[in-house]
Short mmCIF file of C-alpha atoms in Angstrom, two decimals:
data_model
loop_
_atom_site.label_atom_id
_atom_site.label_comp_id
_atom_site.label_asym_id
_atom_site.label_seq_id
_atom_site.Cartn_x
_atom_site.Cartn_y
_atom_site.Cartn_z
CA MET A 27 0.00 -0.01 0.01
CA GLY A 28 1.38 3.39 -1.00
CA GLN A 29 1.65 6.60 0.98
CA VAL A 30 1.62 10.11 -0.29
CA LYS A 31 2.50 13.39 1.42
CA VAL A 32 0.19 16.19 0.43
CA SER A 33 -0.08 19.79 1.52
CA ILE A 34 -3.45 21.47 2.19
CA ASN A 35 -3.50 25.05 3.42
CA ASP A 36 0.27 24.89 4.15
CA ARG A 37 -0.11 21.82 6.31
CA SER A 38 1.35 18.47 5.38
CA TYR A 39 -0.65 15.26 5.61
CA THR A 40 0.37 11.68 4.90
CA VAL A 41 -2.32 9.80 3.06
CA ALA A 42 -2.47 6.06 2.39
CA CYS A 43 -3.52 4.91 -1.06
CA GLY A 44 -3.36 1.92 -3.30
CA ASP A 45 -0.15 1.15 -5.11
CA GLY A 46 0.02 3.16 -8.31
CA GLU A 47 -2.58 5.71 -7.14
CA GLU A 48 -0.03 8.15 -5.73
CA ASP A 49 -0.12 10.61 -8.63
CA HIS A 50 -3.93 10.59 -8.64
CA VAL A 51 -4.10 11.29 -4.91
CA ARG A 52 -1.60 14.17 -5.34
CA GLU A 53 -3.78 15.65 -8.11
CA LEU A 54 -6.88 15.38 -5.94
CA ALA A 55 -5.09 17.00 -2.96
CA SER A 56 -3.86 19.76 -5.23
CA TYR A 57 -7.44 20.46 -6.38
CA ILE A 58 -8.68 20.52 -2.74
CA ASN A 59 -5.78 22.79 -1.79
CA LYS A 60 -6.73 25.29 -4.54
CA GLN A 61 -10.32 25.29 -3.19
CA VAL A 62 -9.15 25.82 0.36
CA MET A 63 -6.65 28.54 -0.57
CA GLY A 64 -9.33 30.35 -2.54
CA LEU A 65 -11.70 30.20 0.36
CA ALA A 66 -9.00 31.35 2.79
CA GLN A 67 -8.45 34.44 0.58
CA GLU A 68 -12.21 35.13 0.55
CA VAL A 69 -13.13 34.45 4.13
CA GLY A 70 -9.74 34.49 5.91
CA GLN A 71 -8.19 31.74 8.04
CA VAL A 72 -11.27 30.46 9.89
CA GLY A 73 -9.65 27.17 10.92
CA ASP A 74 -8.60 24.15 8.92
CA ALA A 75 -11.73 22.17 9.79
CA ARG A 76 -14.09 24.92 8.58
CA LEU A 77 -12.04 25.57 5.41
CA LEU A 78 -11.94 21.86 4.59
CA LEU A 79 -15.68 21.57 5.28
CA MET A 80 -16.41 24.51 2.94
CA ALA A 81 -14.05 23.14 0.32
CA GLY A 82 -15.66 19.74 0.60
CA LEU A 83 -19.10 21.28 0.17
CA MET A 84 -17.91 23.20 -2.95
CA VAL A 85 -16.43 20.02 -4.45
CA ALA A 86 -19.63 18.10 -3.59
CA ASP A 87 -21.68 20.84 -5.32
CA GLU A 88 -19.47 20.51 -8.44
CA LEU A 89 -19.88 16.75 -8.34
CA SER A 90 -23.65 17.12 -7.99
CA ASP A 91 -23.74 19.39 -11.04
CA ALA A 92 -21.58 17.02 -13.02
CA LEU A 93 -23.76 14.02 -12.10
CA GLN A 94 -26.91 15.97 -13.07
CA LYS A 95 -25.35 16.91 -16.44
CA THR A 96 -24.26 13.27 -16.94
CA LYS A 97 -27.80 12.09 -16.25
CA MET A 98 -29.21 14.62 -18.71
CA LEU A 99 -26.70 13.60 -21.35
CA GLU A 100 -27.53 9.90 -20.86
CA GLN A 101 -31.18 10.76 -21.26
CA GLU A 102 -30.37 12.66 -24.45
CA ILE A 103 -28.37 9.68 -25.71
CA ASP A 104 -31.32 7.42 -25.01
CA ASN A 105 -33.65 9.82 -26.87
CA LEU A 106 -31.32 10.04 -29.81
CA SER A 107 -30.88 6.31 -29.91
CA GLY A 108 -34.68 5.90 -29.99
CA SER A 109 -34.90 8.48 -32.76
CA ARG A 110 -32.19 6.77 -34.70
CA ALA A 111 -33.95 3.42 -34.42
CA SER A 112 -37.18 5.03 -35.60
CA ALA A 113 -35.32 6.71 -38.53
CA VAL A 114 -33.72 3.37 -39.53
CA GLU A 115 -37.17 1.70 -39.48
CA ARG A 116 -38.66 4.48 -41.64
CA THR A 117 -35.72 4.17 -44.04
CA ARG A 118 -36.29 0.43 -44.34
CA GLU A 119 -39.99 0.98 -44.98
CA ALA A 120 -39.15 3.61 -47.66
CA GLU A 121 -36.62 1.25 -49.26
CA ASP A 122 -39.24 -1.49 -49.38
CA SER A 123 -41.77 0.89 -50.98
CA VAL A 124 -39.21 2.07 -53.56
CA ALA A 125 -38.33 -1.56 -54.30
CA ASP A 126 -42.01 -2.42 -54.85
CA VAL A 127 -42.42 0.56 -57.18
CA LEU A 128 -39.32 -0.41 -59.15
CA ASP A 129 -40.47 -4.05 -59.38
CA ASP A 130 -43.86 -2.95 -60.67
CA ALA A 131 -42.24 -0.57 -63.18
CA ALA A 132 -39.91 -3.37 -64.38
CA ARG A 133 -42.90 -5.75 -64.94
CA ARG A 134 -44.72 -3.02 -66.91
CA ILE A 135 -41.63 -2.38 -69.08
CA GLU A 136 -41.18 -6.15 -69.70
CA GLU A 137 -44.88 -6.42 -70.63
CA LEU A 138 -44.59 -3.47 -73.04
CA ALA A 139 -41.39 -4.96 -74.53
CA ARG A 140 -43.25 -8.28 -75.16
CA ARG A 141 -46.17 -6.45 -76.79
CA ILE A 142 -43.81 -4.50 -79.07
CA GLU A 143 -41.95 -7.67 -80.06
CA ALA A 144 -45.27 -9.48 -80.78
CA ALA A 145 -46.53 -6.69 -82.98
#
């Protein structure tokens, strides 16, 4: 099991993680640190616990928005997939109709050709 040292609000923390996840944990900690530092500039140093709580709420809000957008996009994909299936079916029906018309026209032409040859 790996361990990573990260810095949040100028304080170092050692965090355990799975082997190979060290870089990802560092990136996540860096993102949290940016949120905390931004909050500290806005509201001042109100304590690590409060800054981390506020940063956590901001990140949770971002996650909530992202999940909502993902759900909307999945719904849109489902709608488009349904529309595509409907369009494919209409295309098949149109192709069948065109094929029937062409078959009928070919029969008429063959019949006319036989009449002309017989005359």
